[in-house]
Amino acid sequence: MTDSPWGPARVALTSIFAVDGFLFAAWVVRIPDIRSQVSASHSALGLALLCLSIGAVLTMPMVGRLCLRYGSRPVTVGSLALLSVAVLLPAHAHSVSTLGAVLLLFGAGYGGANVAMNSVAVELVAQLRRPVMPSFHAGYSFGGLLGTGVCGLLAGSLSTAWALALSGVLGMAVTVGAGAVLLRSPAAAPVAPAAPGRTDRTADQSGRAGADAGPARSRTRLLVVLLGLTALCTAYGEGAIADWTTLHLTDDVHASSVVAATGYGAYAFAMATGRVSGTWLSIRLGQTRLMLLGGLTAAVGMLVAALAPAVPVAICGFVLVGLGLANLFPLSIARAGAAGGPQGVAFASSLGYGGMLIGPVVIGFLADAAGLPLALTTVAVAATLAALLPLSVGRRLGVE
C-alpha cells in the first residue's frame, strides 16, 4: 500500500526541507552584521566560515551510520532540532574564535539534517514509486528564498539576536509538528540497489563482459572523477555565493543591508526556478547541453555580479549565476550514479562537499590580497570548468 502522491509524510518532509533552507538563509543574510560584531577581516571571517563546513563534513559520515542503526526519520528530527538551536548562537559570539566554535555546531546540525532528510526522501521515492526527489529540493530552495525575504526585510528593524532567535523558534515548531507526522507515518522497507551493469544476457556475453571488466572499471573511475570535479566546481561557486554575496553588495557596490538581502534572494529565486524546470530542460536540451549552457551562463553572470559598479546590474548578474548553477550539481551526482552506482555517487558527492569547504576560505584570503570583486571572479573560472567537463563525460558515455 503506497501513500497518496501528497500524503502526510511527503508534506511533512517537504516542510522539513523548506525550514532547513529557511534557517540557513536566516544566517546568511546576517553575515555582514555578525562580521562587524566580531570585528573580522575577510580572511578571518573566511576561516570562521570554514568551521561551518568542517562541522558539516565531519558529521555527515557519523549521521549516515546513525541512520542505518536508528532509522533516518528520528535522526532527521534530532538533527533539525540541533540546527534550530544552533542558529541562535552566532548572534552571541563576540570574537572570531567563538564564532568559529559555534559555527562548528551549526555545521553539525546542518550537515546532519541534510544527510538524514535526504535518506528519508529516498525512502519516500521508493514508497510512492514516483520520481518526487526534485520536489523536496525545490522545497529547500523556496524555503531559503522565504528566509532571505523575511529576514532581509527585518534586517533594518530587528536585531541579529532577535531575528535568529525567531528563526530558531520557527525551526523548532516545524521540527515538532512535521517530525511527529513523519515518525507516525509508516516507513518503506529498504530497497536493495541493483548491481550496476548486470543484465539477463547469455553466458557467452557475460564472459566477454568479464574479460572487458578491467578497462570498463578504469573508464568508469575516470567518468566519476570528471563528474566529481564538476560537482566540486559547482559547489565552490554555491558556497562562495552563499557566504559572500551580501558582503560584496554592501561593501563593494554600496547597497543597504535590505537591498543586499534582496540580491541574495534574487539569486536564490533563480536557483529555485532553475531546479523546478530542470527535468523539463534535461529532456528538451539533453543533460550535457544543459550543463554546458548552465555553466557558461553562471560564468558570465558572476563576472557581471563581481565587476558591475551598479546595484541593479550586479543583482542581475547574481540571477544569471543562480539560473546557471541550478542543475549542475544534481545532474553531475545523478550521472556519477549512472556510471559508477552508489560508490560513484559517494565519491562525486565527497568532491562536491570539498568544493563547498574550500570556496569560502579561498575567497576570504583572495579578498584580503586583491579585493572581494576580483576574488569572486574565481567563481566564473570554476563555472566555466563545470561547463566544459561534462562535454568529455558526454562523449565517453555516448549521451547528450
mmCIF file of C-alpha atoms in Angstrom:
data_model
loop_
_atom_site.group_PDB
_atom_site.id
_atom_site.type_symbol
_atom_site.label_atom_id
_atom_site.label_comp_id
_atom_site.label_asym_id
_atom_site.label_seq_id
_atom_site.Cartn_x
_atom_site.Cartn_y
_atom_site.Cartn_z
ATOM 1 C CA MET A 1 0.000 0.000 0.000
ATOM 2 C CA THR A 2 1.586 3.298 -1.061
ATOM 3 C CA ASP A 3 0.899 6.794 0.207
ATOM 4 C CA SER A 4 -1.122 9.211 -1.900
ATOM 5 C CA PRO A 5 1.049 11.496 -4.059
ATOM 6 C CA TRP A 6 0.859 14.267 -1.452
ATOM 7 C CA GLY A 7 0.322 12.205 1.664
ATOM 8 C CA PRO A 8 1.213 13.383 5.199
ATOM 9 C CA ALA A 9 4.751 12.012 5.114
ATOM 10 C CA ARG A 10 5.622 13.800 1.882
ATOM 11 C CA VAL A 11 4.122 17.099 3.062
ATOM 12 C CA ALA A 12 5.974 16.803 6.378
ATOM 13 C CA LEU A 13 9.306 16.062 4.727
ATOM 14 C CA THR A 14 8.866 18.913 2.247
ATOM 15 C CA SER A 15 8.278 21.200 5.242
ATOM 16 C CA ILE A 16 11.497 19.946 6.811
ATOM 17 C CA PHE A 17 13.451 20.626 3.625
ATOM 18 C CA ALA A 18 11.909 24.103 3.449
ATOM 19 C CA VAL A 19 12.717 25.059 7.036
ATOM 20 C CA ASP A 20 16.271 23.758 6.586
ATOM 21 C CA GLY A 21 16.677 26.224 3.717
ATOM 22 C CA PHE A 22 14.967 28.964 5.758
ATOM 23 C CA LEU A 23 17.343 28.573 8.707
ATOM 24 C CA PHE A 24 20.431 28.636 6.509
ATOM 25 C CA ALA A 25 19.182 31.759 4.716
ATOM 26 C CA ALA A 26 18.429 33.444 8.058
ATOM 27 C CA TRP A 27 22.108 33.010 8.938
ATOM 28 C CA VAL A 28 23.395 34.102 5.525
ATOM 29 C CA VAL A 29 21.613 37.464 5.454
ATOM 30 C CA ARG A 30 23.054 38.323 8.887
ATOM 31 C CA ILE A 31 26.691 37.590 7.999
ATOM 32 C CA PRO A 32 27.583 41.297 7.469
ATOM 33 C CA ASP A 33 26.209 42.208 10.912
ATOM 34 C CA ILE A 34 27.991 39.318 12.596
ATOM 35 C CA ARG A 35 31.240 40.160 10.762
ATOM 36 C CA SER A 36 31.071 43.667 12.259
ATOM 37 C CA GLN A 37 30.112 42.260 15.649
ATOM 38 C CA VAL A 38 33.285 40.145 15.861
ATOM 39 C CA SER A 39 35.476 42.707 14.005
ATOM 40 C CA ALA A 40 36.719 40.105 11.499
ATOM 41 C CA SER A 41 38.847 40.707 8.419
ATOM 42 C CA HIS A 42 37.892 38.935 5.199
ATOM 43 C CA SER A 43 40.423 36.165 5.819
ATOM 44 C CA ALA A 44 39.440 35.749 9.491
ATOM 45 C CA LEU A 45 35.781 35.531 8.526
ATOM 46 C CA GLY A 46 36.696 33.005 5.842
ATOM 47 C CA LEU A 47 38.345 30.804 8.480
ATOM 48 C CA ALA A 48 35.299 31.092 10.728
ATOM 49 C CA LEU A 49 33.024 30.145 7.833
ATOM 50 C CA LEU A 50 35.306 27.208 7.135
ATOM 51 C CA CYS A 51 34.363 25.881 10.581
ATOM 52 C CA LEU A 52 30.739 25.595 9.429
ATOM 53 C CA SER A 53 31.777 23.417 6.506
ATOM 54 C CA ILE A 54 34.125 21.366 8.685
ATOM 55 C CA GLY A 55 31.328 20.712 11.178
ATOM 56 C CA ALA A 56 29.063 19.548 8.351
ATOM 57 C CA VAL A 57 31.628 17.335 6.632
ATOM 58 C CA LEU A 58 32.773 15.685 9.882
ATOM 59 C CA THR A 59 29.186 14.994 10.919
ATOM 60 C CA MET A 60 27.885 13.524 7.660
ATOM 61 C CA PRO A 61 29.551 10.075 7.869
ATOM 62 C CA MET A 62 28.501 9.680 11.513
ATOM 63 C CA VAL A 63 24.913 10.637 10.715
ATOM 64 C CA GLY A 64 24.875 8.092 7.893
ATOM 65 C CA ARG A 65 25.762 5.378 10.384
ATOM 66 C CA LEU A 66 23.147 6.656 12.844
ATOM 67 C CA CYS A 67 20.515 6.465 10.114
ATOM 68 C CA LEU A 68 21.405 2.829 9.460
ATOM 69 C CA ARG A 69 21.226 1.988 13.161
ATOM 70 C CA TYR A 70 18.234 4.003 14.375
ATOM 71 C CA GLY A 71 16.385 4.916 11.174
ATOM 72 C CA SER A 72 16.524 8.082 9.103
ATOM 73 C CA ARG A 73 13.349 9.652 10.456
ATOM 74 C CA PRO A 74 14.296 10.047 14.139
ATOM 75 C CA VAL A 75 17.784 11.194 13.119
ATOM 76 C CA THR A 76 16.183 13.814 10.854
ATOM 77 C CA VAL A 77 14.124 15.143 13.757
ATOM 78 C CA GLY A 78 17.124 15.221 16.105
ATOM 79 C CA SER A 79 19.394 16.925 13.576
ATOM 80 C CA LEU A 80 16.843 19.601 12.712
ATOM 81 C CA ALA A 81 16.301 20.281 16.419
ATOM 82 C CA LEU A 82 20.063 20.770 16.826
ATOM 83 C CA LEU A 83 20.124 23.129 13.839
ATOM 84 C CA SER A 84 17.189 25.126 15.249
ATOM 85 C CA VAL A 85 19.121 25.684 18.491
ATOM 86 C CA ALA A 86 22.483 26.303 16.844
ATOM 87 C CA VAL A 87 21.156 29.080 14.559
ATOM 88 C CA LEU A 88 20.726 31.274 17.648
ATOM 89 C CA LEU A 89 24.384 31.102 18.690
ATOM 90 C CA PRO A 90 26.270 33.241 16.100
ATOM 91 C CA ALA A 91 24.435 36.340 17.341
ATOM 92 C CA HIS A 92 26.085 35.879 20.755
ATOM 93 C CA ALA A 93 29.664 35.417 19.515
ATOM 94 C CA HIS A 94 31.980 38.376 20.174
ATOM 95 C CA SER A 95 35.269 37.042 18.797
ATOM 96 C CA VAL A 96 36.321 35.222 15.661
ATOM 97 C CA SER A 97 37.349 32.130 17.649
ATOM 98 C CA THR A 98 33.973 31.980 19.407
ATOM 99 C CA LEU A 99 32.191 32.419 16.088
ATOM 100 C CA GLY A 100 34.213 29.548 14.633
ATOM 101 C CA ALA A 101 33.261 27.329 17.583
ATOM 102 C CA VAL A 102 29.523 27.998 17.303
ATOM 103 C CA LEU A 103 29.664 27.543 13.528
ATOM 104 C CA LEU A 104 31.121 24.066 14.075
ATOM 105 C CA LEU A 105 27.917 23.205 15.952
ATOM 106 C CA PHE A 106 25.761 24.945 13.358
ATOM 107 C CA GLY A 107 27.525 22.973 10.621
ATOM 108 C CA ALA A 108 26.999 19.722 12.525
ATOM 109 C CA GLY A 109 23.255 20.342 12.689
ATOM 110 C CA TYR A 110 23.066 21.468 9.073
ATOM 111 C CA GLY A 111 25.126 18.576 7.695
ATOM 112 C CA GLY A 112 23.305 16.033 9.834
ATOM 113 C CA ALA A 113 19.881 17.304 8.794
ATOM 114 C CA ASN A 114 20.806 17.211 5.116
ATOM 115 C CA VAL A 115 22.080 13.631 5.205
ATOM 116 C CA ALA A 116 19.146 12.358 7.259
ATOM 117 C CA MET A 117 16.338 14.123 5.387
ATOM 118 C CA ASN A 118 17.739 13.040 2.031
ATOM 119 C CA SER A 119 17.773 9.464 3.332
ATOM 120 C CA VAL A 120 14.098 9.800 4.226
ATOM 121 C CA ALA A 121 13.450 11.270 0.786
ATOM 122 C CA VAL A 122 14.986 8.183 -0.843
ATOM 123 C CA GLU A 123 12.634 6.015 1.231
ATOM 124 C CA LEU A 124 9.598 8.033 0.152
ATOM 125 C CA VAL A 125 10.589 7.935 -3.517
ATOM 126 C CA ALA A 126 10.633 4.130 -3.282
ATOM 127 C CA GLN A 127 7.413 4.040 -1.277
ATOM 128 C CA LEU A 128 5.490 6.333 -3.626
ATOM 129 C CA ARG A 129 7.023 4.781 -6.761
ATOM 130 C CA ARG A 130 7.223 8.294 -8.196
ATOM 131 C CA PRO A 131 10.331 10.380 -9.053
ATOM 132 C CA VAL A 132 9.493 13.062 -6.480
ATOM 133 C CA MET A 133 13.029 13.845 -5.260
ATOM 134 C CA PRO A 134 13.176 17.229 -7.116
ATOM 135 C CA SER A 135 10.110 18.432 -5.226
ATOM 136 C CA PHE A 136 11.945 18.101 -1.905
ATOM 137 C CA HIS A 137 14.940 20.075 -3.132
ATOM 138 C CA ALA A 138 12.631 22.702 -4.608
ATOM 139 C CA GLY A 139 11.168 22.964 -1.101
ATOM 140 C CA TYR A 140 14.653 23.678 0.233
ATOM 141 C CA SER A 141 15.235 26.370 -2.377
ATOM 142 C CA PHE A 142 11.905 28.085 -1.773
ATOM 143 C CA GLY A 143 12.416 27.866 1.983
ATOM 144 C CA GLY A 144 15.730 29.623 1.514
ATOM 145 C CA LEU A 145 14.037 32.236 -0.624
ATOM 146 C CA LEU A 146 11.374 32.839 2.021
ATOM 147 C CA GLY A 147 14.042 33.081 4.721
ATOM 148 C CA THR A 148 16.010 35.578 2.687
ATOM 149 C CA GLY A 149 12.950 37.720 2.027
ATOM 150 C CA VAL A 150 11.575 37.739 5.564
ATOM 151 C CA CYS A 151 14.898 38.112 7.364
ATOM 152 C CA GLY A 152 16.137 40.650 4.825
ATOM 153 C CA LEU A 153 13.068 42.844 5.273
ATOM 154 C CA LEU A 154 13.527 42.693 9.042
ATOM 155 C CA ALA A 155 17.257 43.437 8.852
ATOM 156 C CA GLY A 156 16.781 47.168 9.381
ATOM 157 C CA SER A 157 14.318 46.910 12.271
ATOM 158 C CA LEU A 158 15.182 43.728 14.181
ATOM 159 C CA SER A 159 18.475 42.931 15.891
ATOM 160 C CA THR A 160 20.520 39.943 14.785
ATOM 161 C CA ALA A 161 19.858 38.157 18.077
ATOM 162 C CA TRP A 162 16.088 38.523 17.794
ATOM 163 C CA ALA A 163 15.996 37.631 14.106
ATOM 164 C CA LEU A 164 17.940 34.409 14.607
ATOM 165 C CA ALA A 165 16.002 33.579 17.775
ATOM 166 C CA LEU A 166 12.671 33.852 15.948
ATOM 167 C CA SER A 167 14.074 31.732 13.116
ATOM 168 C CA GLY A 168 15.093 29.097 15.644
ATOM 169 C CA VAL A 169 11.595 29.097 17.172
ATOM 170 C CA LEU A 170 10.116 28.531 13.713
ATOM 171 C CA GLY A 171 12.605 25.727 13.108
ATOM 172 C CA MET A 172 11.702 24.040 16.387
ATOM 173 C CA ALA A 173 7.968 24.357 15.681
ATOM 174 C CA VAL A 174 8.370 22.652 12.300
ATOM 175 C CA THR A 175 10.615 20.033 13.912
ATOM 176 C CA VAL A 176 7.925 19.153 16.434
ATOM 177 C CA GLY A 177 4.953 19.298 14.065
ATOM 178 C CA ALA A 178 6.400 17.789 10.898
ATOM 179 C CA GLY A 179 8.611 15.435 12.898
ATOM 180 C CA ALA A 180 5.603 13.966 14.699
ATOM 181 C CA VAL A 181 3.867 13.331 11.371
ATOM 182 C CA LEU A 182 6.992 11.805 9.885
ATOM 183 C CA LEU A 183 7.567 9.487 12.850
ATOM 184 C CA ARG A 184 3.948 8.306 12.818
ATOM 185 C CA SER A 185 3.948 7.571 9.088
ATOM 186 C CA PRO A 186 4.889 4.003 8.115
ATOM 187 C CA ALA A 187 8.397 3.734 6.690
ATOM 188 C CA ALA A 188 9.031 1.854 3.476
ATOM 189 C CA ALA A 189 11.090 -1.298 3.550
ATOM 190 C CA PRO A 190 14.646 -0.656 2.342
ATOM 191 C CA VAL A 191 15.081 -1.352 -1.366
ATOM 192 C CA ALA A 192 18.230 -3.225 -2.335
ATOM 193 C CA PRO A 193 20.133 -1.375 -5.045
ATOM 194 C CA ALA A 194 20.555 -3.114 -8.359
ATOM 195 C CA ALA A 195 24.079 -4.135 -9.241
ATOM 196 C CA PRO A 196 25.345 -1.787 -11.946
ATOM 197 C CA GLY A 197 25.914 -3.305 -15.327
ATOM 198 C CA ARG A 198 24.060 -6.564 -14.614
ATOM 199 C CA THR A 199 21.635 -7.772 -17.290
ATOM 200 C CA ASP A 200 19.977 -11.009 -18.314
ATOM 201 C CA ARG A 201 22.450 -11.810 -21.044
ATOM 202 C CA THR A 202 23.760 -15.185 -22.185
ATOM 203 C CA ALA A 203 26.725 -16.861 -20.513
ATOM 204 C CA ASP A 204 28.910 -16.077 -23.525
ATOM 205 C CA GLN A 205 28.067 -12.384 -23.287
ATOM 206 C CA SER A 206 28.726 -12.436 -19.549
ATOM 207 C CA GLY A 207 32.118 -13.982 -20.140
ATOM 208 C CA ARG A 208 33.021 -11.335 -22.673
ATOM 209 C CA ALA A 209 31.866 -8.659 -20.245
ATOM 210 C CA GLY A 210 34.099 -10.184 -17.593
ATOM 211 C CA ALA A 211 37.086 -10.037 -19.917
ATOM 212 C CA ASP A 212 36.396 -6.352 -20.506
ATOM 213 C CA ALA A 213 35.801 -5.612 -16.821
ATOM 214 C CA GLY A 214 39.248 -4.116 -16.185
ATOM 215 C CA PRO A 215 39.129 -1.415 -18.882
ATOM 216 C CA ALA A 216 35.462 -0.773 -18.108
ATOM 217 C CA ARG A 217 36.251 -0.175 -14.443
ATOM 218 C CA SER A 218 39.046 2.241 -15.371
ATOM 219 C CA ARG A 219 36.710 4.106 -17.708
ATOM 220 C CA THR A 220 34.047 4.274 -15.031
ATOM 221 C CA ARG A 221 36.519 5.645 -12.493
ATOM 222 C CA LEU A 222 37.574 8.348 -14.959
ATOM 223 C CA LEU A 223 33.956 9.307 -15.598
ATOM 224 C CA VAL A 224 33.191 9.511 -11.895
ATOM 225 C CA VAL A 225 36.279 11.660 -11.283
ATOM 226 C CA LEU A 226 35.265 14.066 -14.062
ATOM 227 C CA LEU A 227 31.724 14.276 -12.719
ATOM 228 C CA GLY A 228 33.042 14.710 -9.186
ATOM 229 C CA LEU A 229 35.209 17.597 -10.360
ATOM 230 C CA THR A 230 32.126 19.114 -11.979
ATOM 231 C CA ALA A 231 30.330 18.864 -8.634
ATOM 232 C CA LEU A 232 33.354 20.391 -6.876
ATOM 233 C CA CYS A 233 33.466 23.395 -9.219
ATOM 234 C CA THR A 234 29.723 23.909 -8.829
ATOM 235 C CA ALA A 235 29.775 23.633 -5.040
ATOM 236 C CA TYR A 236 32.727 26.043 -4.908
ATOM 237 C CA GLY A 237 30.503 28.622 -6.568
ATOM 238 C CA GLU A 238 27.452 27.859 -4.443
ATOM 239 C CA GLY A 239 29.449 28.117 -1.202
ATOM 240 C CA ALA A 240 31.115 31.348 -2.258
ATOM 241 C CA ILE A 241 27.811 32.937 -3.296
ATOM 242 C CA ALA A 242 26.077 31.914 -0.065
ATOM 243 C CA ASP A 243 28.783 33.350 2.186
ATOM 244 C CA TRP A 244 29.983 36.408 0.274
ATOM 245 C CA THR A 245 27.059 37.805 -1.761
ATOM 246 C CA THR A 246 25.666 40.104 0.922
ATOM 247 C CA LEU A 247 29.140 41.341 1.884
ATOM 248 C CA HIS A 248 30.005 42.109 -1.741
ATOM 249 C CA LEU A 249 26.793 44.050 -2.259
ATOM 250 C CA THR A 250 27.179 46.061 0.949
ATOM 251 C CA ASP A 251 30.932 46.669 0.921
ATOM 252 C CA ASP A 252 31.772 46.940 -2.790
ATOM 253 C CA VAL A 253 28.551 48.007 -4.514
ATOM 254 C CA HIS A 254 27.361 50.105 -1.522
ATOM 255 C CA ALA A 255 23.916 48.566 -1.217
ATOM 256 C CA SER A 256 21.937 48.777 2.022
ATOM 257 C CA SER A 257 21.569 45.640 4.134
ATOM 258 C CA VAL A 258 17.967 45.263 2.948
ATOM 259 C CA VAL A 259 18.948 45.567 -0.726
ATOM 260 C CA ALA A 260 21.876 43.182 -0.202
ATOM 261 C CA ALA A 261 19.494 40.602 1.238
ATOM 262 C CA THR A 262 17.245 41.165 -1.794
ATOM 263 C CA GLY A 263 20.225 40.437 -4.051
ATOM 264 C CA TYR A 264 20.819 37.098 -2.394
ATOM 265 C CA GLY A 265 17.087 36.461 -2.575
ATOM 266 C CA ALA A 266 17.138 37.068 -6.333
ATOM 267 C CA TYR A 267 19.931 34.515 -6.670
ATOM 268 C CA ALA A 268 18.007 32.022 -4.506
ATOM 269 C CA PHE A 269 14.797 32.524 -6.515
ATOM 270 C CA ALA A 270 16.672 31.963 -9.772
ATOM 271 C CA MET A 271 18.211 28.794 -8.338
ATOM 272 C CA ALA A 272 14.797 27.513 -7.240
ATOM 273 C CA THR A 273 13.235 28.304 -10.624
ATOM 274 C CA GLY A 274 16.060 26.544 -12.437
ATOM 275 C CA ARG A 275 15.626 23.428 -10.311
ATOM 276 C CA VAL A 276 11.874 23.310 -10.819
ATOM 277 C CA SER A 277 12.398 23.367 -14.581
ATOM 278 C CA GLY A 278 15.478 21.114 -14.554
ATOM 279 C CA THR A 279 13.736 17.889 -15.564
ATOM 280 C CA TRP A 280 11.931 19.535 -18.486
ATOM 281 C CA LEU A 281 15.128 21.246 -19.666
ATOM 282 C CA SER A 282 17.084 17.990 -19.443
ATOM 283 C CA ILE A 283 14.556 16.321 -21.737
ATOM 284 C CA ARG A 284 14.451 19.225 -24.196
ATOM 285 C CA LEU A 285 18.172 20.015 -24.387
ATOM 286 C CA GLY A 286 19.931 16.873 -23.179
ATOM 287 C CA GLN A 287 21.922 16.775 -19.950
ATOM 288 C CA THR A 288 25.291 17.650 -21.481
ATOM 289 C CA ARG A 289 23.980 20.698 -23.327
ATOM 290 C CA LEU A 290 22.058 21.841 -20.260
ATOM 291 C CA MET A 291 25.184 21.602 -18.113
ATOM 292 C CA LEU A 292 27.270 23.412 -20.732
ATOM 293 C CA LEU A 293 24.777 26.253 -21.065
ATOM 294 C CA GLY A 294 24.292 26.408 -17.313
ATOM 295 C CA GLY A 295 27.989 26.657 -16.526
ATOM 296 C CA LEU A 296 28.645 29.323 -19.175
ATOM 297 C CA THR A 297 25.604 31.304 -18.026
ATOM 298 C CA ALA A 298 26.864 31.190 -14.433
ATOM 299 C CA ALA A 299 30.341 32.293 -15.529
ATOM 300 C CA VAL A 300 29.026 35.328 -17.421
ATOM 301 C CA GLY A 301 26.668 36.190 -14.577
ATOM 302 C CA MET A 302 29.440 36.014 -11.989
ATOM 303 C CA LEU A 303 31.686 38.357 -13.959
ATOM 304 C CA VAL A 304 28.803 40.832 -14.185
ATOM 305 C CA ALA A 305 27.944 40.491 -10.481
ATOM 306 C CA ALA A 306 31.549 40.818 -9.341
ATOM 307 C CA LEU A 307 32.633 43.734 -11.540
ATOM 308 C CA ALA A 308 29.482 45.800 -12.141
ATOM 309 C CA PRO A 309 29.536 49.121 -10.228
ATOM 310 C CA ALA A 310 25.720 49.485 -10.081
ATOM 311 C CA VAL A 311 23.491 47.548 -7.686
ATOM 312 C CA PRO A 312 20.754 46.564 -10.216
ATOM 313 C CA VAL A 313 23.322 45.243 -12.699
ATOM 314 C CA ALA A 314 25.119 43.271 -10.001
ATOM 315 C CA ILE A 315 21.843 41.709 -8.861
ATOM 316 C CA CYS A 316 21.034 40.758 -12.466
ATOM 317 C CA GLY A 317 24.406 39.036 -12.561
ATOM 318 C CA PHE A 318 23.556 37.008 -9.457
ATOM 319 C CA VAL A 319 20.260 35.981 -11.090
ATOM 320 C CA LEU A 320 22.225 34.555 -14.034
ATOM 321 C CA VAL A 321 24.519 32.735 -11.613
ATOM 322 C CA GLY A 322 21.537 31.146 -9.873
ATOM 323 C CA LEU A 323 19.949 30.022 -13.135
ATOM 324 C CA GLY A 324 23.245 28.670 -14.421
ATOM 325 C CA LEU A 325 24.315 26.741 -11.326
ATOM 326 C CA ALA A 326 20.847 25.371 -10.519
ATOM 327 C CA ASN A 327 21.113 21.966 -12.203
ATOM 328 C CA LEU A 328 24.872 21.402 -12.424
ATOM 329 C CA PHE A 329 25.322 19.717 -9.039
ATOM 330 C CA PRO A 330 22.225 17.454 -9.170
ATOM 331 C CA LEU A 331 22.966 16.324 -12.739
ATOM 332 C CA SER A 332 26.629 15.609 -12.015
ATOM 333 C CA ILE A 333 25.699 13.473 -8.989
ATOM 334 C CA ALA A 334 22.953 11.654 -10.923
ATOM 335 C CA ARG A 335 25.290 10.880 -13.827
ATOM 336 C CA ALA A 336 28.003 9.698 -11.451
ATOM 337 C CA GLY A 337 25.455 7.247 -10.084
ATOM 338 C CA ALA A 338 24.577 6.096 -13.603
ATOM 339 C CA ALA A 339 28.256 5.482 -14.351
ATOM 340 C CA GLY A 340 29.515 4.081 -11.044
ATOM 341 C CA GLY A 341 26.498 3.129 -8.949
ATOM 342 C CA PRO A 342 26.301 4.104 -5.268
ATOM 343 C CA GLN A 343 30.092 4.328 -4.986
ATOM 344 C CA GLY A 344 30.102 6.814 -7.851
ATOM 345 C CA VAL A 345 27.516 8.939 -6.062
ATOM 346 C CA ALA A 346 29.518 8.838 -2.814
ATOM 347 C CA PHE A 347 32.794 9.820 -4.493
ATOM 348 C CA ALA A 348 31.310 12.655 -6.553
ATOM 349 C CA SER A 349 29.393 13.957 -3.532
ATOM 350 C CA SER A 350 32.560 13.967 -1.429
ATOM 351 C CA LEU A 351 34.378 16.030 -4.039
ATOM 352 C CA GLY A 352 31.378 18.343 -4.208
ATOM 353 C CA TYR A 353 31.400 18.944 -0.467
ATOM 354 C CA GLY A 354 35.142 19.575 -0.787
ATOM 355 C CA GLY A 355 34.300 22.464 -3.108
ATOM 356 C CA MET A 356 31.817 23.806 -0.585
ATOM 357 C CA LEU A 357 34.527 23.502 2.072
ATOM 358 C CA ILE A 358 37.290 25.386 0.278
ATOM 359 C CA GLY A 359 35.205 28.033 -1.502
ATOM 360 C CA PRO A 360 34.533 30.468 1.369
ATOM 361 C CA VAL A 361 38.054 30.359 2.795
ATOM 362 C CA VAL A 362 39.746 30.753 -0.620
ATOM 363 C CA ILE A 363 37.528 33.734 -1.390
ATOM 364 C CA GLY A 364 38.375 35.228 2.014
ATOM 365 C CA PHE A 365 42.145 35.073 1.538
ATOM 366 C CA LEU A 366 41.965 36.293 -2.057
ATOM 367 C CA ALA A 367 39.709 39.158 -0.950
ATOM 368 C CA ASP A 368 42.308 40.335 1.560
ATOM 369 C CA ALA A 369 45.034 40.088 -1.076
ATOM 370 C CA ALA A 370 43.282 41.516 -4.151
ATOM 371 C CA GLY A 371 39.810 42.673 -3.134
ATOM 372 C CA LEU A 372 36.497 40.830 -2.928
ATOM 373 C CA PRO A 373 35.332 41.609 -6.509
ATOM 374 C CA LEU A 374 38.434 40.045 -8.039
ATOM 375 C CA ALA A 375 38.234 37.106 -5.637
ATOM 376 C CA LEU A 376 34.675 36.405 -6.747
ATOM 377 C CA THR A 377 35.762 36.111 -10.380
ATOM 378 C CA THR A 378 37.254 32.724 -9.430
ATOM 379 C CA VAL A 379 33.645 31.515 -9.292
ATOM 380 C CA ALA A 380 33.390 32.334 -13.014
ATOM 381 C CA VAL A 381 36.510 30.242 -13.668
ATOM 382 C CA ALA A 382 35.066 27.329 -11.684
ATOM 383 C CA ALA A 383 31.710 27.610 -13.500
ATOM 384 C CA THR A 384 33.479 27.510 -16.858
ATOM 385 C CA LEU A 385 35.271 24.312 -15.837
ATOM 386 C CA ALA A 386 31.948 22.861 -14.668
ATOM 387 C CA ALA A 387 30.529 23.661 -18.116
ATOM 388 C CA LEU A 388 33.369 22.054 -20.070
ATOM 389 C CA LEU A 389 33.975 18.889 -18.026
ATOM 390 C CA PRO A 390 30.574 17.330 -18.933
ATOM 391 C CA LEU A 391 31.483 17.576 -22.630
ATOM 392 C CA SER A 392 34.190 14.984 -22.083
ATOM 393 C CA VAL A 393 31.827 12.920 -19.958
ATOM 394 C CA GLY A 394 29.142 13.062 -22.646
ATOM 395 C CA ARG A 395 31.496 11.784 -25.357
ATOM 396 C CA ARG A 396 32.618 8.865 -23.218
ATOM 397 C CA LEU A 397 29.087 7.949 -22.170
ATOM 398 C CA GLY A 398 27.712 8.485 -25.667
ATOM 399 C CA VAL A 399 24.879 10.643 -24.348
ATOM 400 C CA GLU A 400 23.728 14.227 -24.887
#
